PDB file of C-alpha atoms and ligand atoms in Angstrom:
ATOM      1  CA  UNK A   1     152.955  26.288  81.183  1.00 56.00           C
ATOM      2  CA  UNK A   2     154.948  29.220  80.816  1.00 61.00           C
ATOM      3  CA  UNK A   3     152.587  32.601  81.454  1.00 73.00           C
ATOM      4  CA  UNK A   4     153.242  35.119  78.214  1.00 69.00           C
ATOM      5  CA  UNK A   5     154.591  37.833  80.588  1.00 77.00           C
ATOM      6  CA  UNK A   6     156.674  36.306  82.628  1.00 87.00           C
ATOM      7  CA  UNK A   7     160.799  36.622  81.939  1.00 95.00           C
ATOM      8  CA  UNK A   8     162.218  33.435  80.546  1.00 97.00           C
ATOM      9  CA  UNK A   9     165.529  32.110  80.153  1.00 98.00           C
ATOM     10  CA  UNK A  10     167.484  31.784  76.725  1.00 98.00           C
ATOM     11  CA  UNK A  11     169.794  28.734  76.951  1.00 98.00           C
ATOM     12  CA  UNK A  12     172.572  29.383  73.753  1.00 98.00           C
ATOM     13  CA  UNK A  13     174.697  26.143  73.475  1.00 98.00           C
ATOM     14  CA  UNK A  14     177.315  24.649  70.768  1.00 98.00           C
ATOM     15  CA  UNK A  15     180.691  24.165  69.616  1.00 97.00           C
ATOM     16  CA  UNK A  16     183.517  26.132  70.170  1.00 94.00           C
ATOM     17  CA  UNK A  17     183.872  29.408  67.972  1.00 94.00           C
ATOM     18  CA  UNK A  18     180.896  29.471  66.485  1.00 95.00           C
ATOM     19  CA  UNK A  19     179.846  33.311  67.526  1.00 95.00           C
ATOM     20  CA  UNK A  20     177.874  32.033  70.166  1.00 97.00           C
ATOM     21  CA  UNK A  21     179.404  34.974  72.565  1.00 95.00           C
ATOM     22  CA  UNK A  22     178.560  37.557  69.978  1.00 95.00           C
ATOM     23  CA  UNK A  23     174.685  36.140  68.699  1.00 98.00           C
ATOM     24  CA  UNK A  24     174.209  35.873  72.969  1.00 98.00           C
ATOM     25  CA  UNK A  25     175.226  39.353  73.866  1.00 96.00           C
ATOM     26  CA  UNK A  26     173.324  40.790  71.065  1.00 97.00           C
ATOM     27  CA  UNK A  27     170.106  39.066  71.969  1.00 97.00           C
ATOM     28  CA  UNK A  28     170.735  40.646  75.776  1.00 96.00           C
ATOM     29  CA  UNK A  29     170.635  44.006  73.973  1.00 94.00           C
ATOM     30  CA  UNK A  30     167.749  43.616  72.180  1.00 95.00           C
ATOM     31  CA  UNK A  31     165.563  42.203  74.817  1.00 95.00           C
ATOM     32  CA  UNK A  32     167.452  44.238  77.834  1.00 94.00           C
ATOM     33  CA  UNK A  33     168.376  40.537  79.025  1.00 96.00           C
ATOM     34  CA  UNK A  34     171.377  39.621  81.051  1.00 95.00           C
ATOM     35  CA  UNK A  35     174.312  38.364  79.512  1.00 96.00           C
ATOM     36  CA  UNK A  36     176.090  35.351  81.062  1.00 97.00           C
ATOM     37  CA  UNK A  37     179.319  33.594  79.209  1.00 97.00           C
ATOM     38  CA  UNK A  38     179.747  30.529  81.817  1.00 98.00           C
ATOM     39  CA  UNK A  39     182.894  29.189  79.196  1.00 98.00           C
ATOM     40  CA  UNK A  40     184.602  32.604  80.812  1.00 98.00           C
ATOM     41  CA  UNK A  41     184.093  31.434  84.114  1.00 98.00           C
ATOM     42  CA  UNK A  42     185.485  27.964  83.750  1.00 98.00           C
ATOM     43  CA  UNK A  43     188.689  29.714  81.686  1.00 98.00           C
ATOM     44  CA  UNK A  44     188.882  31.817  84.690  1.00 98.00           C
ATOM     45  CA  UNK A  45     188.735  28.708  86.869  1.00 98.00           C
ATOM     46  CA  UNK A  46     191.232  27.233  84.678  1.00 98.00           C
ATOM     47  CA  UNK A  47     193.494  30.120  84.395  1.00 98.00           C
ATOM     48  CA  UNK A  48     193.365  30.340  88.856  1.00 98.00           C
ATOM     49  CA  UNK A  49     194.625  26.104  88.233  1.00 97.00           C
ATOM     50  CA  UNK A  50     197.310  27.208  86.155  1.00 96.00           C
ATOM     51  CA  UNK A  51     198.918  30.420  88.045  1.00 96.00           C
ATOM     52  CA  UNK A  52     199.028  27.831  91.212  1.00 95.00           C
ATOM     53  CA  UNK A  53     200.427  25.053  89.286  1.00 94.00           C
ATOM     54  CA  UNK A  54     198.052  22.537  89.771  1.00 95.00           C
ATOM     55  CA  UNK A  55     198.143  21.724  86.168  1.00 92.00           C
ATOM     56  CA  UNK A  56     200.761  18.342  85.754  1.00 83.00           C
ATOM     57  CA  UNK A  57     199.684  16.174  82.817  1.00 81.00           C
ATOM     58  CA  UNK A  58     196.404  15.455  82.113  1.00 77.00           C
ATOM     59  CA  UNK A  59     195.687  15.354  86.184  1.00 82.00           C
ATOM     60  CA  UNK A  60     194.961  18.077  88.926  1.00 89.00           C
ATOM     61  CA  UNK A  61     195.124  17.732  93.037  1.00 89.00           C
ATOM     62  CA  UNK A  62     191.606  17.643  93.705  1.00 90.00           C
ATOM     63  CA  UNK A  63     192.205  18.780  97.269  1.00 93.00           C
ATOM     64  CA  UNK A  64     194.310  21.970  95.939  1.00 95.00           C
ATOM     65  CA  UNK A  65     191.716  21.971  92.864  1.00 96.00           C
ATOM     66  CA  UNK A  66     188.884  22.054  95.579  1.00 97.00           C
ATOM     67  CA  UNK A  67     190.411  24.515  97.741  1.00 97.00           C
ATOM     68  CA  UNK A  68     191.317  27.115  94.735  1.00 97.00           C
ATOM     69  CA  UNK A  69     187.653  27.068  93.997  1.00 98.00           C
ATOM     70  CA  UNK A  70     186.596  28.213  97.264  1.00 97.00           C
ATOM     71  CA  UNK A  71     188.981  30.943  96.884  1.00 97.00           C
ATOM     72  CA  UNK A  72     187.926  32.188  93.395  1.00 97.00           C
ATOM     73  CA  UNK A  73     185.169  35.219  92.944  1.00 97.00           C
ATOM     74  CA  UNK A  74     184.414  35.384  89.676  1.00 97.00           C
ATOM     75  CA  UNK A  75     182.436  38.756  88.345  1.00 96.00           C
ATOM     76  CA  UNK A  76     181.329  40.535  84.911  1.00 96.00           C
ATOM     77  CA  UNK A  77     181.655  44.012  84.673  1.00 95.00           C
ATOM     78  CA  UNK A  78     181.531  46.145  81.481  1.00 91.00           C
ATOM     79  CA  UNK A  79     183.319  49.765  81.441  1.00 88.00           C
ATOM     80  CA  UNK A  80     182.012  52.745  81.073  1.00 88.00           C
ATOM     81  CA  UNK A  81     180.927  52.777  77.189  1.00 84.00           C
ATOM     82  CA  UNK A  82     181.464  49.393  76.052  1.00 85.00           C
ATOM     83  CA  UNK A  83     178.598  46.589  75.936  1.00 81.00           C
ATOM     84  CA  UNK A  84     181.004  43.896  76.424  1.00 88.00           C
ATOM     85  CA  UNK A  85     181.377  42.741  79.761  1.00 92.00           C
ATOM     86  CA  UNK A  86     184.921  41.825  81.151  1.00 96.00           C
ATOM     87  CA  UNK A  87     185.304  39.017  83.386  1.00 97.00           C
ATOM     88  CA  UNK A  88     187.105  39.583  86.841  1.00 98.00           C
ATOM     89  CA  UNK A  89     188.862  37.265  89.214  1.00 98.00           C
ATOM     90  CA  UNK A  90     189.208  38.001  92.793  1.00 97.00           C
ATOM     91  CA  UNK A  91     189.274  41.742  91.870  1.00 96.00           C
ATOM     92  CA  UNK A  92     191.757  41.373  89.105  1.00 97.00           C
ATOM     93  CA  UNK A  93     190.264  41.726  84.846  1.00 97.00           C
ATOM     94  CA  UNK A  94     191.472  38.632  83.778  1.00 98.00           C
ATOM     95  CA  UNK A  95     189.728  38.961  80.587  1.00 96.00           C
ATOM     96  CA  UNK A  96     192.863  38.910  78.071  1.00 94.00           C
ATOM     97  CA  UNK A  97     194.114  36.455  79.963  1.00 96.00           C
ATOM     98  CA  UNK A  98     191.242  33.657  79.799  1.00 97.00           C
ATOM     99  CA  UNK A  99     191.048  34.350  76.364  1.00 93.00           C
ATOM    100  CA  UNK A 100     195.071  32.927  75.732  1.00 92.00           C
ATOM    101  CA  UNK A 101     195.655  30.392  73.236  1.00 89.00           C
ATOM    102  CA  UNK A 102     197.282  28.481  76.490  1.00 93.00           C
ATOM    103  CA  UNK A 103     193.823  28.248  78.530  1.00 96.00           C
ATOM    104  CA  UNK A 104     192.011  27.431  76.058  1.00 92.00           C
ATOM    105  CA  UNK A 105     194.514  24.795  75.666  1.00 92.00           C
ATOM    106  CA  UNK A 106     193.559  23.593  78.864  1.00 95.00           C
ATOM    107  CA  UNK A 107     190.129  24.691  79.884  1.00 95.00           C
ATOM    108  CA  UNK A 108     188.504  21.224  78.339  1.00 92.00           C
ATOM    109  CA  UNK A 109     190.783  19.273  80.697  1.00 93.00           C
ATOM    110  CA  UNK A 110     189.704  21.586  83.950  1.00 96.00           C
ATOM    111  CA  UNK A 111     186.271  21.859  82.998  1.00 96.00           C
ATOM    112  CA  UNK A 112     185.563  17.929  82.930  1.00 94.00           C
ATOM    113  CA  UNK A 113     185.774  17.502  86.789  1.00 95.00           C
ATOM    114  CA  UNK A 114     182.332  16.984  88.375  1.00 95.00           C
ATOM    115  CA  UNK A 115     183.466  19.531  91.701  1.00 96.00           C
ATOM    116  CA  UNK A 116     184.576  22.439  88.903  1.00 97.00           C
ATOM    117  CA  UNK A 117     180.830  21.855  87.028  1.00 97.00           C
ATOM    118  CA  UNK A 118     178.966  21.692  89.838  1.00 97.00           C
ATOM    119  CA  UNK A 119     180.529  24.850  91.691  1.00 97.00           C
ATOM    120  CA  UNK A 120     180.667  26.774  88.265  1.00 98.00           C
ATOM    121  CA  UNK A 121     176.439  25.372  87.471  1.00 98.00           C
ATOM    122  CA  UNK A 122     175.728  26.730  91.034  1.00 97.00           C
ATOM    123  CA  UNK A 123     176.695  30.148  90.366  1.00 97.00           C
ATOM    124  CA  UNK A 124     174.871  30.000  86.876  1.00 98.00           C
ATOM    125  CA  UNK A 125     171.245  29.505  88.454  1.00 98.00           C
ATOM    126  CA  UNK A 126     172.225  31.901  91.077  1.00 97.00           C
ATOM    127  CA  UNK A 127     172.678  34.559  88.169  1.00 95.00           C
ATOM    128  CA  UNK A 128     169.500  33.171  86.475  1.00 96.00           C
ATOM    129  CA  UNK A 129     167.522  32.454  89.299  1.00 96.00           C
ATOM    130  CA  UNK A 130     165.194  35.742  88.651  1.00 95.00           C
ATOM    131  CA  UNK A 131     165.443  34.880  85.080  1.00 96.00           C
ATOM    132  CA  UNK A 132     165.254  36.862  82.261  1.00 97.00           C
ATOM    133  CA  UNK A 133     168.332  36.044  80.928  1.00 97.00           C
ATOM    134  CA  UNK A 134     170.281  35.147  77.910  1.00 98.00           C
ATOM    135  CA  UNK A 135     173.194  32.332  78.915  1.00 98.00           C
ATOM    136  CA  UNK A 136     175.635  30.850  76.807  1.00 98.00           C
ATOM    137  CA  UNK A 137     177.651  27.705  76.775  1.00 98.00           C
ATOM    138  CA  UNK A 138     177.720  23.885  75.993  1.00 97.00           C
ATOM    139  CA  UNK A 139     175.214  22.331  78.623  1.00 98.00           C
ATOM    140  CA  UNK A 140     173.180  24.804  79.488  1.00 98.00           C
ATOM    141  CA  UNK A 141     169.750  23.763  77.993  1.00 98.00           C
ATOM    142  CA  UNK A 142     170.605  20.135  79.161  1.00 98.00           C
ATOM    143  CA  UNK A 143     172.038  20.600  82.698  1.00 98.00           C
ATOM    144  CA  UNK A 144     171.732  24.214  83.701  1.00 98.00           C
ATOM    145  CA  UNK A 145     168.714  25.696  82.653  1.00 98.00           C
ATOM    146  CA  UNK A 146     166.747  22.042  81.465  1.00 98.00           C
ATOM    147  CA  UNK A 147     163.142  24.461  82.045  1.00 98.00           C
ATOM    148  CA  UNK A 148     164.987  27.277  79.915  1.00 98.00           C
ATOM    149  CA  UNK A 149     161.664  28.672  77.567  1.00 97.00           C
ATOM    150  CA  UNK A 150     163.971  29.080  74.307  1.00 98.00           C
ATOM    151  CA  UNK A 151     167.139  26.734  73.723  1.00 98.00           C
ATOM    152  CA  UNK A 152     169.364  27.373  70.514  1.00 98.00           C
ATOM    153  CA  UNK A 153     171.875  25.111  69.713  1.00 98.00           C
ATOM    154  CA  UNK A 154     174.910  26.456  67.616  1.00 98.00           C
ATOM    155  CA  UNK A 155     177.289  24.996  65.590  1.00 97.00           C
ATOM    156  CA  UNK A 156     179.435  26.217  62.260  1.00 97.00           C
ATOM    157  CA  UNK A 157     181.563  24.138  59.826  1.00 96.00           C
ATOM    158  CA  UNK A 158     185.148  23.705  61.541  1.00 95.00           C
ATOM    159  CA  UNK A 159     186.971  25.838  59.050  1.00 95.00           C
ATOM    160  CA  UNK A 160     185.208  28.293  59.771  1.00 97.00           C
ATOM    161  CA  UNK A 161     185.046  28.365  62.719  1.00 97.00           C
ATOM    162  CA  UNK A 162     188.990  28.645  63.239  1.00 96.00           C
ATOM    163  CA  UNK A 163     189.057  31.532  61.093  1.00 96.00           C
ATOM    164  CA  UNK A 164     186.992  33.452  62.670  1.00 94.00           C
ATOM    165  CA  UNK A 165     188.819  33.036  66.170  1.00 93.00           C
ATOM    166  CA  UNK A 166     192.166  33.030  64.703  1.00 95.00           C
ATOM    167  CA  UNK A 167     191.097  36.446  63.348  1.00 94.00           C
ATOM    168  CA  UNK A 168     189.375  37.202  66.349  1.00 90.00           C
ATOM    169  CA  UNK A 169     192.845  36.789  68.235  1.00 89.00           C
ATOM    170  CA  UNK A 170     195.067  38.503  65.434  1.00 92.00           C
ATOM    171  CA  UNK A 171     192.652  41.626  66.049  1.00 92.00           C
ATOM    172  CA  UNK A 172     192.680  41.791  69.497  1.00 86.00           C
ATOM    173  CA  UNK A 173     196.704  41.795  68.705  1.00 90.00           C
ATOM    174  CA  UNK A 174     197.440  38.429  69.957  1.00 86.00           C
ATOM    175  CA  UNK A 175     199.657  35.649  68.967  1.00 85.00           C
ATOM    176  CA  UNK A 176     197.626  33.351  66.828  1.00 89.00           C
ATOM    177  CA  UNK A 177     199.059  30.433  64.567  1.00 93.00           C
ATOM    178  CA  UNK A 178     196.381  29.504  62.207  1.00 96.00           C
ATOM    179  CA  UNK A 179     197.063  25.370  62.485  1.00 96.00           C
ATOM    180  CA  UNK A 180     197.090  25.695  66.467  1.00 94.00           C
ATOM    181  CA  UNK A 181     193.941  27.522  66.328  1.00 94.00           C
ATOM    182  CA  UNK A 182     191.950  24.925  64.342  1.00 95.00           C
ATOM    183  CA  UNK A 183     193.934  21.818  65.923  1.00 95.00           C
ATOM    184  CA  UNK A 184     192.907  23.683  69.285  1.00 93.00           C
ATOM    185  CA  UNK A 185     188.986  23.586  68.284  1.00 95.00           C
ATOM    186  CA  UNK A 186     189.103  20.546  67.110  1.00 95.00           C
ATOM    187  CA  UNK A 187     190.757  18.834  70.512  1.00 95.00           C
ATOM    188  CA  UNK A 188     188.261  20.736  72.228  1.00 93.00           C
ATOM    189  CA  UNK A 189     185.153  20.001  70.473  1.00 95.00           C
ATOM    190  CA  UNK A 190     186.397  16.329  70.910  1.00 96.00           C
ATOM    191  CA  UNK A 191     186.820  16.447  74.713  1.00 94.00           C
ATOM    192  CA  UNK A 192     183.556  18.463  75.296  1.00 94.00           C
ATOM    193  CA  UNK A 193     181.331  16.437  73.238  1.00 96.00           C
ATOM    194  CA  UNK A 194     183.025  12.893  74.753  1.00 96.00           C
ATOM    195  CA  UNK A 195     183.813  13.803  78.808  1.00 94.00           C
ATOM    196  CA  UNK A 196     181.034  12.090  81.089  1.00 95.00           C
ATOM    197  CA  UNK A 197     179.882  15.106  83.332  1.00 94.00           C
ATOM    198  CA  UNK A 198     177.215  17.807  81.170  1.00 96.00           C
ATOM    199  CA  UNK A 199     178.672  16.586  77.323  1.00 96.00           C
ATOM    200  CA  UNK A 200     178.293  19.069  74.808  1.00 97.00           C
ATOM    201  CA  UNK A 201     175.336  17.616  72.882  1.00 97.00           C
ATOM    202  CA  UNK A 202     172.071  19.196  71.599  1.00 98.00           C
ATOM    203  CA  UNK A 203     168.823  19.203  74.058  1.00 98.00           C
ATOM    204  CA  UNK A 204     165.950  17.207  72.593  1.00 97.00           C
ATOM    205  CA  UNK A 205     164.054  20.542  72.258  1.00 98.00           C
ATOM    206  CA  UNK A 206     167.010  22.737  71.092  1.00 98.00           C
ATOM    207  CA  UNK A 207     166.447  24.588  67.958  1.00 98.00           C
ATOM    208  CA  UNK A 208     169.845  24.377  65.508  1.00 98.00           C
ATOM    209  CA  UNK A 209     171.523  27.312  64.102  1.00 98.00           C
ATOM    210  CA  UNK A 210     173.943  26.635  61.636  1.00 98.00           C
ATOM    211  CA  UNK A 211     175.804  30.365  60.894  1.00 98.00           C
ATOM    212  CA  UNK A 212     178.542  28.953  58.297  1.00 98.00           C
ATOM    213  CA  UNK A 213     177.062  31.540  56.194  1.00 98.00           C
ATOM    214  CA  UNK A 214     175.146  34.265  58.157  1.00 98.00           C
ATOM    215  CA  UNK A 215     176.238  37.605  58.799  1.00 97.00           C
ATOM    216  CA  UNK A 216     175.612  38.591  62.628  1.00 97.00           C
ATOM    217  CA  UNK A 217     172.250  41.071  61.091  1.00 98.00           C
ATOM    218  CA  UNK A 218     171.070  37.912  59.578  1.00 98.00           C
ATOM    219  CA  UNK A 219     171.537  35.491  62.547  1.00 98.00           C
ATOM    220  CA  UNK A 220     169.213  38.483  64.616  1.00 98.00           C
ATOM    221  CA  UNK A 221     166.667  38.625  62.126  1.00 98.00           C
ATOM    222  CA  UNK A 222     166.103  34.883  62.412  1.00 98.00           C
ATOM    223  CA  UNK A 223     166.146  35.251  66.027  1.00 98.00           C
ATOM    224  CA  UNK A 224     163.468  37.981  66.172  1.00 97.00           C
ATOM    225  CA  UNK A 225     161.715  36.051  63.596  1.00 97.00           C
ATOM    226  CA  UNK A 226     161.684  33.315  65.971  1.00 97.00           C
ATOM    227  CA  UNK A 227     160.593  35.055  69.099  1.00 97.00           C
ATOM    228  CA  UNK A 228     157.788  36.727  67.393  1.00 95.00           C
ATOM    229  CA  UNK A 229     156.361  33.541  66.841  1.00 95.00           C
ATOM    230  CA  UNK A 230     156.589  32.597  70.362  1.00 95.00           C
ATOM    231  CA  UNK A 231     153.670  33.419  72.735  1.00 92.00           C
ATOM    232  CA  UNK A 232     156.253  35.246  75.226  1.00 93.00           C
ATOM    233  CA  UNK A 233     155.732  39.309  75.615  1.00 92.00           C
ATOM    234  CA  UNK A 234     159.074  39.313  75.157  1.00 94.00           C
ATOM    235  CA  UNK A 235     160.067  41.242  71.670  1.00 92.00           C
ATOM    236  CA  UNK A 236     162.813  41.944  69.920  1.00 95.00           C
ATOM    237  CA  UNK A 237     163.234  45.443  70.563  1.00 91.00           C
ATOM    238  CA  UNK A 238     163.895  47.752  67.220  1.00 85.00           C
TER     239      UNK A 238
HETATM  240  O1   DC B 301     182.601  29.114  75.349  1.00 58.43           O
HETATM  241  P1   DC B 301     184.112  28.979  75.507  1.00 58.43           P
HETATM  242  O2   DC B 301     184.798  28.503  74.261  1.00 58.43           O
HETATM  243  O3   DC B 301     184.739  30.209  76.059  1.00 58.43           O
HETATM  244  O4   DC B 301     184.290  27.827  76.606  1.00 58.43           O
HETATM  245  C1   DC B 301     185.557  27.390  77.016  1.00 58.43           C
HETATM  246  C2   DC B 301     185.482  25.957  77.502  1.00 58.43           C
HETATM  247  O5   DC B 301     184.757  25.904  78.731  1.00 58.43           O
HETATM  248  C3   DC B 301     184.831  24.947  76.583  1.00 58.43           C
HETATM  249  O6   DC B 301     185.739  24.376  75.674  1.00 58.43           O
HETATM  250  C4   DC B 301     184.295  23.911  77.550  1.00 58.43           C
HETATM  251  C5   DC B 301     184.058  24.683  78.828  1.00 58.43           C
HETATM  252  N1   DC B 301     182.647  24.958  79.048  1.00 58.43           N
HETATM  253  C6   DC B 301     181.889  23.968  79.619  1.00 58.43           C
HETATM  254  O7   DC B 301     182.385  22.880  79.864  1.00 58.43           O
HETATM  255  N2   DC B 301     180.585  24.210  79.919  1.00 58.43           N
HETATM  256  C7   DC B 301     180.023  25.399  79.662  1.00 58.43           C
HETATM  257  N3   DC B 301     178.744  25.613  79.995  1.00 58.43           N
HETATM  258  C8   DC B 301     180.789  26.426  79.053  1.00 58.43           C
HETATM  259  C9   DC B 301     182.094  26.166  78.730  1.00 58.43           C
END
């Protein structure tokens, strides 16, 4: 039994592009939380596979793949001013690089291996070991965090879903081709939800959110609505 005033964890799971990044770091603001994206750290992973070419088909090296991953530091930081924190790689941002139509392309394909997961899941309950924090991802209220106190579980219709990242990439100034964005979700989606190791699929005790049709205000006030109902001392603050 969970006491009231201790910190718990919030385990945010679901399918690609469905704002889980942006509900997850606004939740971290307004409980003063710590923000964890793991799907940045296994890009990251994936983008340290592809810069050492261990990407050939639908196979990797697992000796080179296990030997890149004891090379790899990943980090967050966020720059002076901004609330969005910016993922680094052995003291290089990599953050406009993970986010490339081309590793997303072939993050689902890195991420299935059971010696990426478990290095990647280590890391996660070392950040959440204290807890009091908000995580985000596809198996982290069934593998990570199974004790997290609140578990959300996203999800948005598919169209939707590639519009919002394909605008998402267009504003950040990227190249984004609307039919490669969805077909991208889609594939991935598919190869989460299906791989053996930690599938994408809702915890027992997960609460859905379905955000076709919520603004970002909305998706907080059913949040806070939420959490005030809980018998945590952890509020929503205003
Ligand atoms: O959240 P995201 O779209 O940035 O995640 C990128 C990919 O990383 C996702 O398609 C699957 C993988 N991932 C995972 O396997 N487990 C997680 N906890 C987070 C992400």
């Amino acid at each position: 039994m969970t006491s009231p005033d201790r910190k718990i964890i919030i385990a945010i799971d679901g399918h690609s592009s469905c704002g889980k990044s942006t509900f997850a770091r606004a939740i971290a603001e307004k409980t003063g939380y710590l923000y964890i994206d793991s799907g940045a750290m296994y890009r990251a992973v994936t983008l340290a596979c592809m810069e050492r070419g261990l990407l050939q088909g639908d196979g990797v090296d697992q000796g080179l793949l296990a030997e890149t991953l004891g090379e790899i530091r990943i980090s967050f930081r966020k720059e002076p001013g901004s609330s969005v924190p910016q993922t680094w790689m052995n003291g290089v941002n990599v953050e406009e690089k993970i986010r490339s139509i081309r590793v997303a392309s072939n993050v689902s394909l890195v991420s299935k291996f059971s010696i990426v997961r478990s290095k990647l899941v280590s890391l996660q309950r070392a950040a959440g070991k204290d807890r009091g924090v908000v995580m985000e991802g596809r198996d982290i209220g069934t593998v990570v965090f199974p004790d997290a106190e609140i578990k959300i579980f996203m999800t948005a219709a598919p169209e939707i879903r590639a519009q919002r990242r394909y605008l998402e990439l267009r504003g950040k100034g990227m190249e984004a081709d609307f039919a490669e964005v969805q077909e991208n979700i889609t594939e991935r989606d598919r190869l989460d939800e299906t791989r053996p190791e930690s599938p994408l699929t809702r915890a027992p005790d997960a609460i859905t959110l379905d955000n076709s049709y919520m603004t970002l205000q909305q998706q907080m006030d059913w949040f806070c609505d939420l959490l005030s109902g809980m018998n945590f001392s952890l509020k929503c603050r205003t």
